[in-house]
Short mmCIF file of C-alpha atoms and ligand atoms in Angstrom, two decimals:
data_model
loop_
_atom_site.label_atom_id
_atom_site.label_comp_id
_atom_site.label_asym_id
_atom_site.label_seq_id
_atom_site.Cartn_x
_atom_site.Cartn_y
_atom_site.Cartn_z
CA MET A 16 33.67 4.21 -16.25
CA ASN A 17 34.09 8.02 -15.93
CA THR A 18 37.33 8.84 -17.55
CA MET A 19 38.24 11.34 -14.96
CA THR A 20 38.17 9.22 -11.97
CA PRO A 21 41.59 8.53 -10.60
CA ILE A 22 42.95 5.01 -10.36
CA LEU A 23 43.92 4.44 -7.04
CA PRO A 24 46.19 1.69 -5.17
CA PRO A 25 45.86 -1.29 -4.89
CA ALA A 26 44.54 -1.31 -8.40
CA TRP A 27 46.36 -3.30 -11.14
CA LEU A 28 48.34 -1.33 -13.91
CA GLY A 29 49.39 -3.14 -17.17
CA ILE A 30 52.71 -2.51 -18.78
CA MET A 31 53.83 -3.77 -22.36
CA GLY A 32 57.49 -4.90 -22.17
CA GLY A 33 59.56 -5.98 -19.50
CA GLY A 34 62.92 -4.40 -20.14
CA GLN A 35 64.70 -2.07 -17.82
CA LEU A 36 62.03 0.82 -18.49
CA GLY A 37 59.43 -1.70 -17.36
CA ARG A 38 60.99 -2.88 -14.38
CA MET A 39 61.86 0.63 -13.13
CA PHE A 40 58.12 1.50 -13.84
CA VAL A 41 57.11 -1.57 -11.63
CA HIS A 42 59.31 -0.69 -8.75
CA GLU A 43 57.76 2.91 -8.76
CA ALA A 44 54.26 1.61 -9.10
CA GLN A 45 54.67 -0.88 -6.38
CA SER A 46 56.12 1.59 -4.44
CA LEU A 47 52.78 3.57 -4.42
CA GLY A 48 50.72 0.56 -3.76
CA TYR A 49 49.78 -0.43 -7.17
CA LYS A 50 49.83 -4.41 -8.23
CA VAL A 51 51.63 -4.63 -11.79
CA CYS A 52 51.16 -6.81 -14.71
CA VAL A 53 53.86 -7.19 -17.39
CA LEU A 54 53.43 -8.54 -20.78
CA ASP A 55 56.91 -9.83 -22.34
CA PRO A 56 57.63 -12.83 -24.41
CA ASP A 57 61.02 -13.38 -22.65
CA GLU A 58 61.02 -15.52 -19.47
CA LEU A 59 63.63 -13.80 -17.99
CA SER A 60 62.56 -10.07 -18.48
CA PRO A 61 63.99 -7.68 -15.86
CA GLY A 62 60.50 -6.39 -15.40
CA GLY A 63 58.58 -9.72 -15.26
CA ALA A 64 60.94 -10.81 -12.59
CA VAL A 65 59.67 -8.08 -10.19
CA ALA A 66 56.14 -7.71 -11.31
CA GLU A 67 53.12 -9.25 -9.14
CA LYS A 68 52.19 -11.10 -12.47
CA HIS A 69 54.44 -11.83 -15.71
CA LEU A 70 52.24 -12.87 -18.62
CA CYS A 71 55.08 -14.57 -20.74
CA ALA A 72 53.65 -14.43 -24.28
CA HIS A 73 54.01 -12.60 -27.64
CA TYR A 74 52.43 -8.95 -27.86
CA THR A 75 49.67 -10.08 -30.23
CA ASP A 76 48.53 -13.05 -28.16
CA THR A 77 45.07 -12.21 -27.58
CA VAL A 78 44.59 -14.67 -24.68
CA ALA A 79 47.29 -13.11 -22.73
CA LEU A 80 46.02 -9.29 -23.80
CA GLN A 81 42.58 -10.51 -22.42
CA ALA A 82 44.15 -11.65 -19.17
CA MET A 83 45.78 -8.06 -18.82
CA ALA A 84 42.57 -6.67 -19.94
CA ASP A 85 40.79 -8.62 -17.19
CA LEU A 86 43.10 -7.54 -14.49
CA CYS A 87 44.22 -3.85 -14.88
CA SER A 88 42.39 -0.89 -14.76
CA ALA A 89 45.13 1.12 -17.29
CA VAL A 90 47.82 0.11 -19.45
CA SER A 91 50.86 1.76 -20.74
CA THR A 92 53.96 0.74 -22.69
CA GLU A 93 57.84 0.86 -22.28
CA PHE A 94 58.73 0.71 -25.72
CA GLU A 95 57.20 2.39 -28.84
CA ASN A 96 57.59 -0.68 -31.13
CA VAL A 97 54.56 -2.52 -29.40
CA PRO A 98 52.27 -3.42 -32.29
CA ALA A 99 49.46 -0.84 -32.89
CA LEU A 100 46.92 -3.58 -32.64
CA THR A 101 48.06 -4.41 -28.99
CA LEU A 102 47.18 -1.03 -27.56
CA ASP A 103 43.93 -0.91 -29.70
CA PHE A 104 42.92 -4.08 -28.12
CA PHE A 105 42.81 -2.33 -24.85
CA GLU A 106 41.17 1.03 -26.13
CA ASP A 107 38.63 -1.15 -27.95
CA LYS A 108 37.73 -2.53 -24.51
CA ASN A 109 37.52 1.04 -22.91
CA ILE A 110 40.72 0.31 -20.92
CA TYR A 111 42.51 3.29 -20.23
CA VAL A 112 45.70 3.26 -22.55
CA ALA A 113 48.49 6.10 -21.84
CA PRO A 114 50.11 7.24 -23.98
CA ALA A 115 47.23 6.17 -26.66
CA SER A 116 47.83 3.80 -29.43
CA HIS A 117 47.81 7.02 -32.14
CA CYS A 118 50.76 8.77 -30.23
CA VAL A 119 52.69 5.45 -30.12
CA SER A 120 52.06 4.99 -33.87
CA ILE A 121 53.60 8.23 -34.76
CA ALA A 122 56.78 7.51 -32.76
CA GLN A 123 57.22 4.04 -34.15
CA HIS A 124 57.43 5.23 -37.54
CA ARG A 125 60.23 7.55 -38.44
CA ALA A 126 58.78 9.10 -41.73
CA LEU A 127 55.52 9.72 -40.02
CA GLU A 128 57.21 11.18 -36.88
CA LYS A 129 59.28 13.89 -39.00
CA GLU A 130 56.14 14.65 -40.51
CA PHE A 131 54.49 15.25 -37.44
CA LEU A 132 57.36 17.28 -36.11
CA GLY A 133 57.37 19.34 -39.57
CA GLN A 134 53.87 20.20 -38.83
CA CYS A 135 54.76 21.13 -35.15
CA ALA A 136 57.61 23.48 -36.42
CA ALA A 137 54.79 26.06 -37.76
CA VAL A 138 54.19 26.90 -34.09
CA SER A 139 57.43 25.89 -32.23
CA GLY A 140 60.03 26.86 -34.93
CA ILE A 141 61.97 23.59 -34.36
CA GLY A 142 61.64 20.98 -37.30
CA PRO A 143 63.56 17.94 -38.02
CA VAL A 144 66.64 17.86 -39.80
CA PRO A 145 66.30 17.87 -43.76
CA TYR A 146 65.29 14.37 -44.78
CA GLU A 147 63.75 12.36 -47.61
CA VAL A 148 61.80 9.27 -47.40
CA ILE A 149 62.90 6.13 -49.35
CA SER A 150 60.03 3.80 -49.69
CA ALA A 151 60.23 -0.01 -50.21
CA GLY A 152 58.70 -1.08 -53.50
CA VAL A 153 58.27 2.52 -54.71
CA THR A 154 61.82 4.11 -54.54
CA ASN A 155 64.41 2.54 -56.89
CA ALA A 156 68.17 3.16 -56.65
CA SER A 157 68.09 5.12 -59.84
CA ASP A 158 66.07 7.63 -58.20
CA PHE A 159 68.92 8.30 -55.69
CA ALA A 160 70.21 10.72 -58.58
CA ASN A 161 67.47 13.09 -57.95
CA LEU A 162 68.08 13.48 -54.38
CA SER A 163 69.26 16.92 -53.08
CA SER A 164 73.07 16.84 -52.79
CA ASP A 165 72.21 18.92 -49.41
CA LEU A 166 71.26 15.59 -47.70
CA PHE A 167 75.05 14.24 -48.14
CA PRO A 168 76.83 13.33 -45.91
CA GLY A 169 73.91 11.77 -44.39
CA ILE A 170 72.66 8.74 -42.31
CA LEU A 171 70.28 6.34 -43.76
CA LYS A 172 67.99 4.98 -40.95
CA THR A 173 65.29 2.33 -41.25
CA ILE A 174 61.62 3.59 -40.69
CA ARG A 175 60.99 1.07 -38.04
CA LEU A 176 62.47 -0.65 -35.33
CA GLY A 177 65.62 1.37 -34.83
CA TYR A 178 67.23 1.84 -31.27
CA ASP A 179 70.53 2.90 -29.89
CA GLY A 180 71.71 3.63 -33.32
CA LYS A 181 70.75 0.16 -34.77
CA GLY A 182 69.32 0.09 -38.18
CA GLN A 183 71.42 3.21 -39.07
CA ILE A 184 74.25 3.48 -41.79
CA ARG A 185 76.28 6.69 -42.47
CA VAL A 186 76.58 7.54 -46.08
CA GLU A 187 78.67 9.84 -47.94
CA THR A 188 77.98 9.46 -51.55
CA ILE A 189 74.80 8.05 -53.71
CA SER A 190 76.77 4.93 -54.45
CA ASP A 191 77.33 4.43 -50.46
CA LEU A 192 73.46 4.91 -50.12
CA GLU A 193 72.61 2.49 -52.89
CA LYS A 194 74.95 -0.14 -50.92
CA ALA A 195 73.76 0.75 -47.51
CA TRP A 196 70.01 0.66 -48.53
CA ALA A 197 70.46 -3.13 -50.39
CA SER A 198 72.38 -3.89 -47.05
CA LEU A 199 69.17 -2.88 -45.02
CA GLY A 200 67.14 -5.25 -47.26
CA LYS A 201 65.84 -2.31 -49.30
CA GLU A 202 63.13 -1.79 -46.55
CA SER A 203 61.55 1.68 -46.11
CA CYS A 204 64.09 4.00 -44.60
CA VAL A 205 64.62 7.90 -44.20
CA LEU A 206 67.97 9.58 -45.43
CA GLU A 207 68.79 12.49 -43.15
CA LYS A 208 71.20 15.08 -43.69
CA ARG A 209 74.23 14.44 -41.20
CA MET A 210 74.29 17.47 -38.92
CA LEU A 211 77.51 18.96 -37.23
CA LEU A 212 76.28 19.03 -33.84
CA ASP A 213 77.41 21.41 -31.29
CA PHE A 214 75.48 19.62 -28.48
CA GLU A 215 72.51 17.25 -27.92
CA VAL A 216 69.77 17.72 -25.41
CA SER A 217 66.41 15.99 -24.56
CA ALA A 218 63.18 17.45 -23.04
CA LEU A 219 61.36 15.25 -20.67
CA VAL A 220 57.94 16.69 -20.27
CA VAL A 221 54.69 14.95 -18.78
CA ARG A 222 51.11 15.55 -19.83
CA GLY A 223 48.27 14.72 -17.48
CA HIS A 224 44.80 13.33 -18.57
CA ASP A 225 43.45 16.78 -18.16
CA GLY A 226 46.13 18.38 -19.99
CA GLU A 227 48.27 19.70 -17.08
CA MET A 228 51.89 19.80 -18.30
CA LYS A 229 55.33 19.60 -16.79
CA ALA A 230 58.82 19.93 -17.76
CA TYR A 231 61.82 18.68 -16.16
CA PRO A 232 65.08 20.43 -16.53
CA PRO A 233 66.77 19.18 -19.97
CA ALA A 234 69.61 16.81 -19.95
CA GLU A 235 72.67 17.38 -22.08
CA ASN A 236 73.26 14.26 -23.70
CA ILE A 237 76.53 12.33 -25.15
CA HIS A 238 76.13 9.43 -27.23
CA ARG A 239 78.75 6.83 -28.22
CA ASN A 240 78.17 4.37 -31.11
CA GLY A 241 74.45 5.86 -31.14
CA ILE A 242 74.29 4.63 -27.61
CA LEU A 243 73.36 7.23 -24.90
CA HIS A 244 76.41 7.48 -22.86
CA THR A 245 75.94 10.28 -20.26
CA SER A 246 73.16 12.80 -19.56
CA VAL A 247 74.13 15.72 -17.44
CA VAL A 248 71.48 18.14 -15.62
CA PRO A 249 71.45 20.98 -15.44
CA SER A 250 72.94 21.13 -19.07
CA PRO A 251 76.06 22.85 -19.12
CA SER A 252 75.85 23.94 -22.83
CA LEU A 253 72.36 25.59 -21.97
CA LYS A 254 73.88 27.61 -19.01
CA ASN A 255 72.91 31.44 -19.52
CA LYS A 256 70.58 30.22 -22.49
CA PRO A 257 67.21 30.46 -20.99
CA GLU A 258 65.86 31.33 -23.89
CA LEU A 259 66.83 28.23 -25.70
CA ILE A 260 65.62 26.09 -22.57
CA GLU A 261 62.07 28.14 -23.08
CA LYS A 262 62.09 27.17 -26.74
CA ILE A 263 62.60 23.59 -26.52
CA THR A 264 60.36 23.13 -23.50
CA LYS A 265 57.87 24.99 -25.64
CA ALA A 266 58.28 22.81 -28.53
CA ALA A 267 58.17 19.71 -26.27
CA PHE A 268 54.98 20.96 -24.89
CA HIS A 269 53.39 21.72 -28.19
CA ILE A 270 54.23 18.41 -29.47
CA ALA A 271 52.59 16.57 -26.44
CA SER A 272 49.28 18.93 -26.59
CA GLU A 273 49.10 18.35 -30.63
CA MET A 274 49.12 14.62 -30.05
CA ASN A 275 46.68 14.98 -26.97
CA TYR A 276 49.42 12.89 -25.05
CA VAL A 277 49.23 11.49 -21.75
CA GLY A 278 52.21 10.33 -20.15
CA VAL A 279 55.90 10.97 -20.03
CA LEU A 280 57.34 11.90 -23.28
CA CYS A 281 60.80 12.75 -24.15
CA VAL A 282 61.84 14.74 -27.30
CA GLU A 283 65.60 14.64 -28.51
CA PHE A 284 67.21 17.79 -29.90
CA PHE A 285 70.22 18.61 -31.90
CA VAL A 286 71.89 22.04 -31.35
CA LEU A 287 74.24 23.19 -33.91
CA LYS A 288 77.01 25.94 -33.25
CA ASP A 289 74.97 28.57 -35.07
CA GLY A 290 72.31 28.20 -32.47
CA SER A 291 69.83 26.40 -34.80
CA VAL A 292 67.62 23.59 -33.24
CA PHE A 293 66.06 20.57 -34.82
CA ALA A 294 63.97 18.05 -33.36
CA ASN A 295 65.50 14.44 -33.67
CA GLU A 296 63.05 12.06 -32.33
CA ILE A 297 60.44 11.70 -29.78
CA ALA A 298 59.92 8.64 -27.46
CA PRO A 299 56.56 7.99 -26.04
CA ARG A 300 57.55 6.73 -22.62
CA PRO A 301 60.11 7.42 -20.05
CA HIS A 302 63.60 7.77 -21.59
CA ASN A 303 67.12 6.75 -20.76
CA SER A 304 68.06 10.49 -20.60
CA GLY A 305 65.60 10.89 -17.91
CA HIS A 306 66.86 8.28 -15.71
CA TYR A 307 68.57 11.02 -13.56
CA THR A 308 65.01 12.12 -12.18
CA MET A 309 65.28 9.00 -10.19
CA ASP A 310 67.54 10.46 -7.48
CA ALA A 311 67.75 14.16 -8.53
CA CYS A 312 64.17 15.07 -8.71
CA VAL A 313 61.39 15.22 -6.42
CA THR A 314 59.33 12.89 -8.46
CA SER A 315 61.01 10.33 -11.02
CA GLN A 316 59.66 10.00 -14.50
CA PHE A 317 58.64 6.51 -13.56
CA GLU A 318 56.16 7.59 -10.89
CA GLN A 319 55.10 10.27 -13.24
CA GLN A 320 54.20 7.82 -15.70
CA VAL A 321 52.24 5.85 -13.04
CA ARG A 322 50.50 9.15 -11.85
CA SER A 323 49.39 10.15 -15.31
CA MET A 324 48.33 6.78 -16.38
CA ALA A 325 46.22 6.50 -13.08
CA ARG A 326 44.93 10.03 -13.77
CA LEU A 327 46.46 11.59 -10.70
CA PRO A 328 47.76 15.04 -10.53
CA LEU A 329 51.42 15.25 -11.56
CA GLY A 330 54.47 15.36 -9.33
CA ASP A 331 56.77 18.01 -8.69
CA VAL A 332 59.61 18.06 -11.64
CA SER A 333 61.79 20.08 -9.35
CA LEU A 334 65.65 19.10 -9.46
CA LEU A 335 66.96 18.52 -6.03
CA GLU A 336 70.78 18.34 -6.83
CA PRO A 337 73.01 18.40 -10.16
CA VAL A 338 73.53 15.32 -11.74
CA ALA A 339 75.67 13.10 -14.12
CA MET A 340 73.90 9.94 -15.31
CA LEU A 341 76.49 7.17 -16.79
CA ASN A 342 75.00 4.33 -18.76
CA VAL A 343 76.49 0.79 -17.81
CA LEU A 344 76.90 -1.26 -20.97
CA GLY A 345 77.83 -5.03 -21.08
CA ASP A 346 81.17 -3.93 -22.41
CA SER A 347 82.03 -3.30 -18.71
CA TRP A 348 81.88 -7.27 -18.06
CA PHE A 349 84.40 -7.86 -20.83
CA LYS A 350 87.29 -5.65 -20.02
CA THR A 351 90.29 -8.32 -20.59
CA THR A 352 91.59 -7.16 -23.81
CA LYS A 353 92.95 -10.65 -25.52
CA GLN A 354 90.44 -13.02 -24.61
CA PRO A 355 87.60 -11.36 -23.40
CA ILE A 356 86.02 -13.37 -20.33
CA GLU A 357 82.81 -12.40 -18.62
CA GLN A 358 83.89 -10.69 -15.30
CA GLU A 359 81.36 -8.67 -12.84
CA PRO A 360 82.50 -5.00 -12.89
CA ALA A 361 83.97 -3.58 -9.84
CA TRP A 362 80.88 -2.83 -7.83
CA ASP A 363 82.69 -2.20 -4.74
CA ARG A 364 84.57 0.71 -6.17
CA VAL A 365 81.15 2.17 -7.63
CA LEU A 366 79.43 1.68 -4.04
CA SER A 367 82.32 3.38 -2.31
CA TYR A 368 81.06 6.74 -3.88
CA PRO A 369 78.55 8.03 -1.32
CA SER A 370 76.90 10.10 -3.78
CA ALA A 371 76.75 7.78 -6.98
CA LYS A 372 73.48 5.80 -7.17
CA LEU A 373 73.84 2.31 -8.78
CA HIS A 374 70.87 0.95 -10.54
CA LEU A 375 71.09 -2.43 -12.18
CA TYR A 376 68.62 -3.99 -14.08
CA GLY A 377 69.18 -7.73 -13.33
CA LYS A 378 69.53 -8.88 -16.99
CA ALA A 379 70.76 -12.20 -17.46
CA SER A 380 73.54 -12.03 -19.60
CA PRO A 381 75.79 -8.74 -20.66
CA LYS A 382 76.47 -8.40 -24.21
CA GLN A 383 78.31 -5.50 -25.93
CA GLY A 384 76.26 -2.65 -26.22
CA ARG A 385 73.63 -3.94 -23.94
CA LYS A 386 72.12 -1.47 -21.30
CA MET A 387 72.80 -3.22 -18.12
CA GLY A 388 72.30 -0.35 -15.50
CA HIS A 389 73.00 3.25 -14.93
CA ILE A 390 74.69 5.21 -12.20
CA ASN A 391 73.41 8.84 -11.20
CA CYS A 392 76.12 10.87 -9.81
CA LEU A 393 74.99 13.71 -7.75
CA GLY A 394 77.06 16.70 -6.80
CA GLU A 395 76.75 20.25 -5.44
CA THR A 396 77.36 21.65 -8.95
CA ALA A 397 77.24 20.01 -12.49
CA ALA A 398 80.87 20.08 -12.63
CA GLU A 399 81.14 18.24 -9.35
CA ALA A 400 78.59 15.69 -10.65
CA ILE A 401 80.54 15.27 -13.80
CA LYS A 402 83.96 14.66 -11.89
CA THR A 403 82.34 12.02 -9.81
CA CYS A 404 80.86 10.57 -13.01
CA ALA A 405 84.40 10.32 -14.50
CA ALA A 406 86.00 8.72 -11.81
CA VAL A 407 83.27 6.10 -11.53
CA ALA A 408 83.69 5.57 -15.07
CA ALA A 409 87.24 4.95 -15.00
CA ASP A 410 86.61 2.42 -12.00
CA LEU A 411 84.45 0.55 -14.73
CA GLY A 412 87.14 0.67 -17.22
CA ILE A 413 84.80 3.02 -19.29
CA GLU A 414 86.85 5.43 -21.75
CA PRO A 415 86.67 8.98 -20.79
P1 LIG B 2 68.09 5.76 -32.10
O1 LIG B 2 66.65 5.64 -32.30
O2 LIG B 2 68.76 4.72 -32.18
O3 LIG B 2 68.35 6.82 -30.61
P2 LIG B 2 68.80 8.47 -33.38
O4 LIG B 2 68.14 8.92 -34.53
O5 LIG B 2 68.54 9.20 -32.12
O6 LIG B 2 68.50 6.92 -33.24
O7 LIG B 2 70.21 8.42 -33.52
C1 LIG B 2 71.19 8.42 -32.45
C2 LIG B 2 72.24 9.26 -32.32
O8 LIG B 2 73.16 9.49 -33.54
C3 LIG B 2 71.77 10.75 -32.03
O9 LIG B 2 71.55 10.96 -30.83
C4 LIG B 2 73.23 11.35 -32.70
O10 LIG B 2 73.94 11.31 -31.69
C5 LIG B 2 73.25 10.68 -33.85
N1 LIG B 2 72.67 11.28 -34.91
C6 LIG B 2 71.47 10.71 -35.42
N2 LIG B 2 70.88 11.24 -36.61
C7 LIG B 2 71.74 12.40 -36.69
C8 LIG B 2 71.98 13.38 -37.62
N3 LIG B 2 70.98 13.59 -38.79
N4 LIG B 2 72.87 14.23 -37.72
C9 LIG B 2 74.03 13.92 -36.84
N5 LIG B 2 73.92 13.15 -35.62
C10 LIG B 2 73.11 12.28 -36.02
MG1 LIG B 3 67.51 8.51 -30.14
#
């Protein structure tokens, strides 16, 4: 097949994973007239529930992969931890995979990711925070004495399968590090220097099959317990700092082109008080900090993912209105203090705000820390959007 030919509706698109990102991808693909096949081992997956076809099987189940290959013209993934051989399966069969397997494998391995970000720094001027790799079976706890004291206080992170702050332990000393590493089962990790952050921003870019690139306005992100809490656009801290916006956008473009990336890519950055910037991690997919695009931009990040994997021209990334996105976690279902009982949050209050757009993911059971939905609060200014966001958060019992 000519790899420049666009894939047009009503073709089938495949997506690995049916969590909330898969579900929102399905909605956008369907509204453009595509049919979607979701592969997810969870019978109740939010994405599987809304797709034309849900293959309920493991990601390495070759019968299911073949069924998807028979149906779909292009395949993408909602999460970076998809086994490498899964995407390879489609690439080997000449099914268009975006982002490609080699991009996903960098992002699913913290050490490779940091090494790659370090290489990109030669051009972009933005590298990873100081770190050291701790390799299972190679490193011994006795080697820790040789670590630079500059890495402390630090954060120990597992090389694989970390998300929402999971697989991370803060360490103050070498003896903390020994305990932390043992508690992570002595698997391969990176030890990162813990930086004193002024603020965090993410760059959301999209790159087409022909190398065309577009950048959404960066989002300013606040995390709580390692989980994204709010994203605000335009970023209040980047106000009057066009050179910094340009620097991080160029860095994200450089990262995308270096990987020959196709699709939506998010790059998380740390900004310190002295103005220095570090690249934290990359997500080879639409990202939680890009959910604001669903209501505040001409083209949402999910439509953009559809466009890029279908080899269509990219959509307009312009911001229509300032926005503050609030994540709704399962915690909002358990507000009673003494004996927590599950209770549906006050959606009537949330829905009483004309400029607050509620997105619920249809997950079967709320749990502490589980992402259940988000709310995009629009405003004439970022300050106004933040004000609405704070009011909505208060209505849901979310601490300011
Ligand atoms: P995840 O893959 O779970 O998103 P991250 O590495 O992005 O993991 O860490 C989650 C959050 O923890 C970051 O957004 C940031 O707030 C904080 N964090 C992570 N690494 C560092 C660091 N080296 N210094 C300071 N804060 C950090
Ligand atoms: Mg992160």
